[in-house]
Amino acid sequence: MPLDIEEGRANNVPSDSTLVVKVSTSSTNVNATGRLDLPSGSVTQWSHGKIVNRTLRTQLTATGRHFARVTVIVPATTIQKATVEFSIEDGDGTTIRTFKPEFSGKTTGNDIYLGRAKWIVSVV
Amino acid sequence: MRIAVVKFRLIIFASALLSVQSPAFSQALCDLSDSEDSCKNKVSQQFKAPSLGAAPSDAQNAKDASDSLKEFGDQLAEKNTGAAPAVSPESASSFNDFFSTLKAAADSGSTDGDDDQAIGFELSRCARGEFVPPESSAEKPQDAIHARIQCQVRVRAGGAELYDPVKQALPADTRDARSKALEDSLDFGDNLTVGVFFNIVGTNWGRVPNFASEPLFADIWNVVNQKEDPLIRASNEVSNVYEDIREQISTELSEFDANTPFNKVAERNRPLAQKAVEAREKAWRAEFESADEVRKVLLETRYLDLVDLVNNQPQLNFGVEYTERGELAGPNEWRAKLIYEKGLVNVNTARRYVNSSKCKPAATFDKDISARRVACFNEYLSRPSTQQRLKGGDRLAVSIEAVRRKRYSINLPTDAITFAEDSDRSFVGALAYGFYVGFDDAGDARSRIDLRASYEDVKSDPKRQDRGLFVATYTQKFFEKTLVAVSVVYATQPEFRGDVDKDLSARLGINYKWGKLGKS
């Protein structure tokens, strides 16, 4: 499927928890970017260099719904895989929620495979 | 009057057709029998094909043409090289695709190409495989490290064969039987190769797409983000509506999840279930529309073409390997190889154009630098000279290979032969340039020209000592599997020209090949 969207949610997340994002890819031919939409409407962009094979931590200070998205692009004509790892750590650094969708696809003809992980995090 | 009615009917038909094709006009797809997941599947069916009706790009066409000739080229290179030079066909002809690090190792192999019974081991990341700038400079590509060395260690064992000169030295009447018996006595340890290969990767080098540091990728994503932003915000709005409903559902049906049919909710609260289905579909649709927009903008900004240009980036590979052979398998040898290859249209040339004053996009972009640069990138790809080189697949390759074989001797009392060879060295430097010249109506390559100049100094081969050689080859493909290749061969010294099919002069000759390609 050229567009693949996986959605998850984490409800009742305590304020001041930390959102952790990491993307693992099967090859250098996979691009990934993302964004975090805060309840206030402000947006934080995550570039490829910040999330691919790296762990990015963002503290969730506001209450309300946060939308975290990671979009994975496979421009290669051979199947490539990517795993998006979302998690929430509490104030002690303990993981209290996880969401780990996996994507697998390839570009066909003139179309691009696009996988998206969307995690809806409700902070209370 | 009748014409007006027909026109009216056509308009209605066209409108109906549009409403079916465009997701924005689609009717409700999900109902109470659906779950969240099945509703998603229904919505996703409407976004199967990109909403942009883009024609295949020039780079894609060139790549397809290249692929269609790849097998043809591989076999042709083998045929054309005839009495094989010390270098592999890759550097003898620019026909072949660039080396990946893996392929560099494979092609630098000192065996005779039959690895069917060999076992190999490769460690491809003795340095970090992907070029990633330091965290602090991830958002500032201009501050990134420009190059680093990627390396690969390769160990290969097995595939040993009886050394051909020994085989030829066996008595003719017992040669076949004795060769077989001697080959049967060879084992894995009779051919062991260990090599290390280095490859430069970075901003200006290598076939690794630098998604994190290449400014052109950053520009495209800036444009994508701008265009996607309102759709993401719209998606958040409808998602919020659904999430509110979902929270209500959870209070009534605690086990509700992505696979629960909304019918289950309807059994307790039908109006809520109905609202949920509608909101769910809207939320899925909004999310797919935003993802589809990303796909559409990536295609519009020729993201795939930029990825393809990575394959044309300059590459510098260096490898050294040592082969230890058993007594029957031949002499031990050292082999070193340096290869530089590049396509004439690549990410570097695109970046230079985008940053130069040559780019004069038709539209004005005020302060939107990324949009301007993306427009310049499109302009660069659309230039006739760029298209010509993309379509022609112009590639340049320079290679230097040195081989040193150790002294070799073997005594076979059963066959009453003693065979010995002195240590030997060879040196071959080559410059190759190749490009496609003819295409069929479908855009597939049909003919190609390869030019190759080389200097060879092979101590053990009198015909290849201190020899300069120039070979120009024209290849024409007929039907799918038939080719004719004509090579003009010129040698710097008459005695070193080598065998040709037709003499033109002491230094000049012609070779021609004709035949079917393929294994059958």
XYZ file of C-alpha atoms in Angstrom:
644
model
C 0.000 0.000 0.000
C 1.585 3.310 -1.022
C 0.073 5.164 1.971
C 0.199 3.359 5.271
C -1.024 5.063 8.429
C -0.767 3.511 11.866
C -2.466 5.247 14.751
C -2.105 4.774 18.462
C -3.016 6.651 21.593
C -1.782 7.171 25.120
C -4.409 8.493 27.514
C -4.006 9.945 30.994
C -0.340 10.703 30.647
C 0.915 12.681 33.651
C 2.152 16.171 33.012
C 5.928 16.645 32.829
C 6.345 13.217 31.287
C 8.789 12.883 28.430
C 7.926 11.864 24.903
C 10.676 9.738 23.376
C 10.983 9.191 19.627
C 13.384 6.996 17.725
C 13.295 5.691 14.157
C 15.233 2.644 13.023
C 15.584 1.922 9.311
C 16.767 -1.085 7.352
C 18.963 1.036 5.107
C 20.163 4.545 4.406
C 17.560 4.717 1.650
C 14.744 5.488 4.069
C 13.934 9.060 4.957
C 11.961 10.011 8.047
C 10.697 13.302 9.397
C 8.137 14.182 12.003
C 6.316 16.811 13.974
C 4.703 17.307 17.335
C 1.534 19.394 17.501
C 0.968 20.788 20.967
C -2.476 21.587 22.395
C -1.693 25.269 21.982
C -1.325 24.811 18.222
C 2.404 25.330 18.168
C 4.455 22.824 16.245
C 7.890 21.268 16.692
C 9.429 19.777 13.552
C 11.689 16.739 13.765
C 14.219 16.422 10.975
C 15.696 13.158 9.689
C 18.973 13.838 11.461
C 17.229 14.237 14.811
C 15.178 11.053 14.873
C 16.731 8.427 12.615
C 18.948 6.112 14.652
C 18.818 8.688 17.426
C 16.694 9.119 20.473
C 14.880 12.413 20.757
C 13.291 13.446 24.037
C 10.661 16.158 24.466
C 9.140 17.100 27.790
C 5.366 17.381 27.760
C 4.554 20.325 29.970
C 1.133 21.280 28.631
C -2.053 19.419 29.374
C -4.351 18.361 26.570
C -3.975 16.382 23.372
C -0.631 16.194 21.655
C -0.334 14.774 18.150
C 3.023 13.198 17.392
C 3.605 12.115 13.807
C 6.537 10.479 12.056
C 6.425 10.091 8.299
C 8.636 7.514 6.663
C 9.465 7.740 2.969
C 10.939 4.904 0.926
C 12.184 6.207 -2.413
C 13.919 2.899 -3.183
C 12.492 0.327 -5.570
C 13.405 -2.488 -3.215
C 11.442 -3.121 -0.022
C 12.802 -1.209 2.948
C 11.707 -1.345 6.550
C 11.387 1.237 9.260
C 10.332 1.015 12.875
C 9.046 4.043 14.724
C 9.383 3.821 18.475
C 7.263 6.200 20.521
C 7.323 5.992 24.275
C 6.458 8.031 27.343
C 8.776 8.208 30.317
C 7.534 9.452 33.647
C 9.489 11.783 35.908
C 11.678 8.900 37.105
C 12.608 7.904 33.584
C 10.405 4.806 33.685
C 8.671 3.922 30.441
C 4.938 3.984 31.058
C 3.534 3.868 27.492
C 4.835 2.647 24.156
C 3.721 2.593 20.554
C 5.941 0.862 18.036
C 4.526 0.606 14.509
C 6.565 -1.009 11.765
C 6.516 -0.057 8.115
C 7.613 -1.940 5.061
C 7.321 -0.802 1.474
C 8.929 0.311 -1.715
C 8.501 2.822 -4.480
C 6.655 1.438 -7.470
C 6.587 3.106 -10.853
C 6.406 6.774 -10.171
C 4.816 6.510 -6.739
C 6.479 6.856 -3.369
C 5.797 4.618 -0.395
C 4.803 6.714 2.598
C 4.266 5.318 6.066
C 2.994 7.430 8.921
C 2.904 6.762 12.626
C 0.460 8.975 14.501
C 0.377 8.888 18.270
C -2.278 10.815 20.129
C -1.048 11.597 23.619
C -3.486 13.048 26.160
C -1.649 14.744 28.988
C -3.543 15.335 32.233
C -31.559 21.324 -28.757
C -30.445 17.682 -28.960
C -26.803 18.799 -28.910
C -27.468 20.820 -25.777
C -28.987 17.768 -24.061
C -26.025 15.601 -25.005
C -23.642 18.261 -23.713
C -25.586 18.458 -20.468
C -25.440 14.678 -20.077
C -21.730 14.716 -20.737
C -21.223 17.349 -18.067
C -23.216 15.260 -15.578
C -21.213 12.170 -16.512
C -17.911 14.047 -16.178
C -18.956 15.441 -12.819
C -19.905 11.982 -11.614
C -16.602 10.624 -12.812
C -14.691 13.373 -11.035
C -16.588 12.796 -7.847
C -15.621 9.126 -7.941
C -11.975 9.808 -8.694
C -11.407 12.596 -6.234
C -11.316 11.611 -2.553
C -12.591 15.064 -1.641
C -15.958 14.298 -3.237
C -16.324 10.749 -1.952
C -19.479 9.490 -0.296
C -19.510 7.986 3.199
C -17.652 4.707 3.138
C -17.859 3.431 6.681
C -20.918 2.163 8.512
C -21.771 0.598 11.840
C -20.460 -2.784 10.755
C -16.978 -1.292 10.515
C -14.305 -1.066 13.145
C -11.659 1.692 13.255
C -9.294 -0.492 11.252
C -11.755 -1.637 8.614
C -12.873 1.966 8.174
C -9.245 2.934 7.642
C -8.851 0.254 5.008
C -11.876 1.535 3.124
C -10.657 5.124 3.211
C -7.134 4.156 2.208
C -8.445 2.555 -0.987
C -9.250 6.028 -2.226
C -5.640 7.100 -1.890
C -4.013 4.233 -3.726
C -2.597 6.235 -6.597
C -0.887 9.586 -6.188
C -3.301 12.436 -6.851
C -0.650 13.963 -9.079
C -0.791 12.658 -12.615
C 2.938 13.022 -13.052
C 4.605 11.522 -16.067
C 7.692 9.445 -15.413
C 10.596 11.768 -14.731
C 13.622 12.087 -16.946
C 15.827 10.552 -14.319
C 13.348 7.698 -13.909
C 13.283 7.174 -17.670
C 17.049 7.167 -17.768
C 17.132 4.722 -14.884
C 14.609 2.434 -16.581
C 16.616 2.601 -19.779
C 19.737 1.847 -17.806
C 18.065 -1.118 -16.098
C 16.855 -2.520 -19.390
C 20.398 -2.520 -20.669
C 21.989 -3.714 -17.484
C 21.877 -7.405 -18.228
C 22.704 -6.663 -21.835
C 25.655 -4.563 -20.700
C 26.985 -7.101 -18.250
C 27.111 -9.772 -20.880
C 28.387 -7.420 -23.524
C 31.239 -6.272 -21.315
C 32.208 -9.872 -20.863
C 32.094 -10.519 -24.591
C 33.867 -7.312 -25.560
C 36.708 -7.657 -23.140
C 37.638 -10.942 -24.797
C 41.140 -11.744 -23.573
C 40.439 -10.210 -20.214
C 42.726 -7.492 -18.975
C 43.919 -7.596 -15.414
C 41.151 -5.233 -14.387
C 37.577 -6.422 -14.051
C 34.973 -5.466 -16.675
C 33.712 -2.647 -14.437
C 36.736 -0.536 -15.024
C 37.258 -1.815 -18.552
C 33.897 -0.397 -19.491
C 31.742 2.248 -17.913
C 28.774 0.167 -19.006
C 28.117 -1.091 -15.567
C 26.486 0.701 -12.720
C 28.617 2.301 -10.066
C 30.004 0.179 -7.339
C 28.196 0.024 -4.103
C 30.528 -0.757 -1.277
C 29.353 -4.337 -1.392
C 29.812 -4.574 -5.138
C 33.226 -2.962 -4.880
C 34.277 -5.844 -2.736
C 32.741 -8.392 -5.039
C 34.328 -6.889 -8.132
C 37.701 -6.567 -6.549
C 37.656 -10.274 -5.929
C 40.707 -12.048 -7.260
C 38.928 -15.277 -8.062
C 37.711 -15.979 -11.534
C 34.169 -15.032 -10.880
C 32.817 -18.432 -9.928
C 31.932 -18.046 -6.299
C 29.175 -20.611 -6.261
C 30.927 -22.813 -3.758
C 32.592 -20.039 -1.796
C 31.544 -18.749 1.577
C 31.972 -15.052 2.190
C 31.888 -12.873 5.238
C 31.571 -9.119 5.117
C 31.742 -6.489 7.776
C 30.379 -3.404 6.101
C 30.358 -0.996 8.983
C 33.775 -0.872 10.440
C 33.052 2.843 10.128
C 29.541 4.194 10.524
C 27.600 3.358 7.385
C 25.443 6.410 7.130
C 26.828 9.874 6.915
C 25.172 11.719 9.769
C 26.336 15.124 10.890
C 26.825 15.879 14.557
C 23.656 16.626 16.527
C 24.528 20.277 16.842
C 24.730 20.744 13.096
C 21.761 18.616 12.070
C 19.761 21.741 11.325
C 22.665 23.508 9.679
C 23.786 21.414 6.743
C 26.526 23.872 5.873
C 28.233 23.049 9.166
C 28.213 19.307 8.554
C 31.316 17.215 8.119
C 31.979 16.978 4.402
C 33.315 13.446 4.096
C 34.224 10.372 6.012
C 35.653 6.994 5.216
C 33.367 4.000 5.090
C 35.096 0.671 5.128
C 34.348 -2.954 4.558
C 36.215 -6.086 5.516
C 35.633 -9.151 3.413
C 36.708 -12.728 3.986
C 35.961 -15.382 1.420
C 36.831 -19.072 1.439
C 36.250 -21.873 -1.033
C 35.647 -22.008 -4.754
C 39.176 -23.219 -5.429
C 39.943 -24.570 -8.887
C 42.927 -26.339 -10.333
C 45.419 -23.708 -11.539
C 44.949 -23.610 -15.293
C 48.672 -23.604 -16.276
C 49.102 -26.730 -14.174
C 46.111 -28.278 -15.887
C 47.606 -27.497 -19.288
C 50.942 -28.966 -18.205
C 49.337 -32.352 -17.545
C 49.839 -34.999 -20.234
C 47.149 -34.569 -22.877
C 46.001 -38.182 -22.789
C 45.279 -38.144 -19.047
C 44.501 -34.442 -18.630
C 40.735 -34.624 -18.205
C 40.736 -37.507 -15.780
C 43.654 -36.188 -13.735
C 42.244 -32.660 -13.648
C 39.031 -33.965 -12.207
C 40.853 -36.063 -9.641
C 43.057 -33.146 -8.598
C 40.103 -30.729 -8.427
C 38.210 -33.198 -6.261
C 41.063 -33.067 -3.788
C 40.702 -29.281 -3.364
C 38.865 -28.047 -0.297
C 37.703 -24.790 1.245
C 41.100 -23.909 2.629
C 42.671 -23.931 -0.821
C 41.318 -20.500 -1.665
C 41.161 -17.963 1.133
C 40.839 -14.245 0.436
C 40.920 -11.450 2.966
C 40.402 -7.876 1.862
C 39.686 -4.421 3.152
C 37.934 -1.794 1.055
C 37.498 1.911 1.637
C 34.897 4.231 0.232
C 34.477 7.968 0.732
C 30.979 9.088 1.700
C 29.867 12.583 2.482
C 28.349 15.739 1.096
C 30.075 15.442 -2.265
C 30.946 11.751 -2.388
C 29.331 8.342 -2.451
C 25.984 6.785 -3.183
C 24.520 7.285 0.275
C 21.603 9.726 0.213
C 22.414 12.329 2.844
C 18.878 12.995 4.007
C 20.167 14.640 7.166
C 22.716 16.967 5.624
C 21.976 17.583 1.941
C 20.562 21.120 1.580
C 18.401 20.114 -1.392
C 16.609 17.476 0.679
C 16.125 20.069 3.427
C 14.689 22.516 0.887
C 12.209 19.966 -0.426
C 11.095 19.112 3.102
C 10.651 22.790 3.936
C 8.299 23.086 0.977
C 6.522 19.867 1.990
C 6.103 21.051 5.567
C 4.639 24.377 4.481
C 2.087 22.765 2.198
C 1.258 19.982 4.618
C 0.807 22.202 7.659
C -2.805 23.371 7.072
C -3.864 19.814 6.276
C -2.268 18.482 9.447
C -3.995 21.163 11.486
C -7.302 20.257 9.841
C -6.635 16.619 10.635
C -5.949 17.504 14.268
C -9.277 19.286 14.479
C -11.324 16.347 13.239
C -9.182 13.963 15.260
C -10.027 15.954 18.375
C -13.720 15.572 17.593
C -13.346 11.812 17.217
C -11.146 11.460 20.295
C -13.817 13.214 22.376
C -16.390 10.728 21.096
C -13.992 7.854 21.657
C -13.584 8.861 25.296
C -17.371 8.675 25.682
C -17.386 5.251 24.027
C -14.724 4.014 26.428
C -16.934 4.850 29.369
C -19.769 2.812 27.883
C -17.701 -0.006 26.344
C -14.372 -0.334 28.119
C -13.109 -3.089 25.818
C -13.506 -0.917 22.713
C -10.438 -1.014 20.488
C -9.416 -0.613 16.843
C -10.982 -3.947 15.890
C -14.320 -3.499 17.665
C -17.219 -2.987 15.233
C -19.182 0.172 15.946
C -22.242 -2.110 16.057
C -21.127 -3.089 19.530
C -21.379 0.535 20.558
C -24.738 0.855 18.794
C -26.153 -1.928 20.949
C -25.759 0.423 23.907
C -25.958 3.866 22.342
C -26.886 4.026 18.667
C -26.686 7.832 18.232
C -23.201 7.809 19.742
C -22.120 4.955 17.467
C -23.449 6.778 14.421
C -21.582 9.944 15.388
C -18.452 7.893 16.009
C -18.482 6.244 12.587
C -18.892 9.577 10.846
C -16.184 11.239 12.915
C -13.856 8.278 12.494
C -14.175 8.369 8.730
C -13.606 12.113 8.677
C -10.499 11.742 10.810
C -9.077 8.966 8.650
C -9.869 10.904 5.524
C -8.162 14.039 6.838
C -5.069 12.091 7.827
C -4.836 10.362 4.466
C -5.352 13.669 2.684
C -2.423 15.200 4.549
C -0.245 12.157 3.808
C -1.348 12.257 0.188
C -0.350 15.923 0.049
C 3.142 14.990 1.218
C 3.370 12.369 -1.491
C 2.067 14.806 -4.084
C 4.498 17.583 -3.135
C 7.411 15.155 -3.089
C 6.550 14.109 -6.630
C 6.049 17.709 -7.748
C 9.368 18.773 -6.310
C 11.061 15.802 -8.030
C 12.233 14.206 -4.845
C 12.654 10.848 -6.596
C 14.892 12.481 -9.186
C 17.086 13.886 -6.446
C 17.407 10.422 -4.900
C 18.316 9.057 -8.329
C 21.001 11.710 -8.748
C 22.690 10.283 -5.663
C 23.573 7.276 -7.824
C 25.615 9.552 -10.062
C 27.680 11.051 -7.255
C 31.454 10.727 -7.532
C 32.788 7.636 -5.872
C 36.273 6.864 -4.784
C 36.931 3.283 -3.765
C 40.176 1.719 -2.730
C 40.695 -1.907 -1.835
C 43.527 -4.236 -0.952
C 43.206 -7.978 -0.642
C 45.389 -11.004 -0.218
C 44.593 -14.467 -1.568
C 46.230 -17.527 -0.076
C 45.884 -20.590 -2.291
C 46.663 -24.256 -1.866
C 49.439 -25.784 -3.935
C 47.085 -26.989 -6.678
C 45.038 -23.810 -6.813
C 47.801 -21.462 -7.931
C 50.078 -18.745 -6.639
C 49.324 -16.501 -3.690
C 48.753 -12.892 -4.648
C 48.268 -9.314 -3.471
C 45.833 -7.111 -5.325
C 45.177 -3.385 -4.921
C 42.626 -1.349 -6.810
C 41.652 2.311 -6.902
C 38.475 3.333 -8.722
C 36.980 6.743 -9.323
C 33.589 6.956 -11.013
C 30.947 9.582 -11.552
C 27.930 10.481 -13.623
C 28.042 13.892 -15.237
C 24.705 14.980 -13.791
C 24.630 14.388 -10.067
C 23.682 15.970 -6.745
C 26.832 18.097 -6.754
C 26.103 19.593 -10.177
C 22.466 20.188 -9.208
C 23.509 21.899 -5.984
C 26.002 24.086 -7.812
C 23.339 25.165 -10.302
C 20.808 25.890 -7.586
C 23.304 28.058 -5.734
C 24.512 29.886 -8.830
C 23.223 32.985 -10.548
C 22.295 30.857 -13.574
C 19.006 29.949 -11.964
C 16.268 32.353 -12.873
C 12.943 30.778 -11.878
C 9.857 32.193 -13.562
C 8.025 32.718 -10.281
C 9.110 35.048 -7.508
C 9.486 33.639 -4.058
C 10.189 36.703 -1.932
C 11.987 35.403 1.139
C 11.099 31.754 0.667
C 14.612 30.549 -0.109
C 13.698 26.861 -0.032
C 10.879 27.249 -2.543
C 13.192 29.215 -4.817
C 15.904 26.580 -4.602
C 13.406 23.794 -5.277
C 12.225 25.722 -8.341
C 15.862 26.042 -9.399
C 16.335 22.307 -8.947
C 13.369 21.689 -11.231
C 14.775 24.179 -13.699
C 18.121 22.371 -13.647
C 16.485 19.005 -14.329
C 14.444 20.505 -17.165
C 17.422 21.992 -19.024
C 18.033 20.250 -22.377
C 21.690 19.653 -21.558
C 20.794 18.040 -18.227
C 18.102 15.903 -19.805
C 20.442 14.814 -22.559
C 23.020 13.621 -20.045
C 20.449 11.989 -17.808
C 18.975 10.129 -20.731
C 22.401 9.261 -22.079
C 23.547 7.970 -18.719
C 26.992 9.533 -19.298
C 29.518 8.048 -16.936
C 33.210 8.378 -16.413
C 35.438 5.825 -14.724
C 39.120 5.841 -13.879
C 40.803 2.813 -12.382
C 44.251 1.696 -11.371
C 44.982 -1.869 -10.420
C 48.206 -3.486 -9.310
C 48.650 -7.224 -8.788
C 51.655 -9.046 -7.382
C 51.787 -12.815 -7.597
C 54.309 -14.738 -5.563
C 56.693 -17.304 -6.956
C 54.929 -20.591 -7.579
C 56.085 -24.166 -8.028
C 54.491 -27.580 -7.847
C 55.768 -31.102 -8.237
C 53.364 -33.858 -9.324
C 55.364 -37.118 -9.361
C 52.323 -39.164 -10.413
C 52.118 -37.149 -13.610
C 55.895 -36.751 -13.905
C 55.686 -32.977 -14.120
C 57.308 -30.138 -12.262
C 55.805 -26.722 -12.896
C 57.182 -23.380 -11.743
C 56.499 -19.683 -12.319
C 58.516 -16.695 -11.189
C 56.907 -13.999 -9.171
C 54.872 -11.686 -11.356
C 53.486 -8.191 -11.241
C 50.986 -6.317 -13.358
C 49.788 -2.765 -13.514
C 46.784 -1.527 -15.452
C 45.450 2.011 -15.530
C 42.254 2.748 -17.442
C 40.030 5.681 -18.306
C 36.542 4.835 -19.588
C 33.627 6.939 -20.719
C 30.308 5.610 -21.937
C 26.881 6.859 -22.904
C 23.705 5.692 -24.590
C 23.078 7.116 -28.046
C 19.906 5.503 -29.333
C 16.499 4.857 -27.826
C 13.342 3.187 -29.054
C 9.863 4.704 -28.981
C 9.336 3.453 -25.422
C 12.492 5.229 -24.303
C 14.512 2.048 -23.783
C 18.163 2.306 -24.696
C 19.102 0.506 -27.895
C 22.666 1.558 -28.584
C 25.670 2.759 -26.707
C 29.192 4.049 -27.214
C 32.036 3.149 -24.861
C 35.460 4.691 -25.074
C 38.349 3.251 -23.124
C 41.983 4.261 -22.945
C 44.352 2.146 -20.922
C 47.948 1.609 -20.063
C 48.960 -1.945 -19.284
C 52.187 -3.385 -18.042
C 51.790 -7.099 -17.355
C 55.184 -8.632 -16.756
C 54.208 -12.190 -17.649
C 52.326 -11.333 -20.857
C 54.561 -10.092 -23.734
C 51.554 -8.640 -25.590
C 50.577 -6.464 -22.647
C 53.875 -4.958 -21.578
C 54.215 -1.175 -21.656
C 51.159 -1.031 -23.928
C 48.874 1.895 -24.536
C 45.511 0.886 -25.910
C 42.465 2.781 -27.109
C 39.204 0.973 -27.750
C 36.013 2.575 -29.024
C 32.997 0.275 -28.990
C 29.616 0.862 -30.570
C 26.894 -1.524 -29.521
C 23.493 -1.864 -31.086
C 20.752 -3.962 -29.574
C 18.248 -5.671 -31.863
C 14.987 -7.095 -30.598
C 15.415 -8.068 -26.943
C 18.389 -10.378 -26.850
C 20.455 -9.780 -29.945
C 23.389 -7.433 -30.242
C 26.054 -6.304 -32.625
C 29.140 -4.694 -31.149
C 31.944 -3.196 -33.202
C 35.178 -2.099 -31.569
C 37.980 -0.090 -33.105
C 41.269 -0.957 -31.440
C 44.356 1.225 -31.594
C 47.653 0.308 -29.911
C 50.585 2.625 -29.286
C 53.030 0.100 -30.672
C 52.304 -2.309 -33.567
C 53.542 -5.418 -31.830
C 51.334 -4.716 -28.848
C 48.030 -4.210 -30.626
C 46.902 -7.746 -29.963
C 44.663 -9.985 -32.026
C 41.846 -8.363 -33.967
C 39.216 -9.687 -36.340
C 40.253 -7.318 -39.150
C 43.546 -5.476 -39.693
C 43.338 -1.888 -40.826
C 46.981 -1.084 -40.220
C 49.786 -2.276 -38.004
C 48.360 -0.344 -35.052
C 44.680 -0.355 -35.964
C 42.131 -3.143 -36.090
C 38.466 -3.955 -35.725
C 36.746 -6.466 -33.492
C 33.137 -7.334 -33.991
C 30.761 -9.394 -31.948
C 27.335 -10.652 -32.827
C 25.142 -13.015 -31.000
C 22.320 -13.734 -28.676
C 22.378 -12.623 -25.101
C 20.999 -14.559 -22.209
C 21.801 -17.785 -20.472
C 19.634 -19.965 -22.680
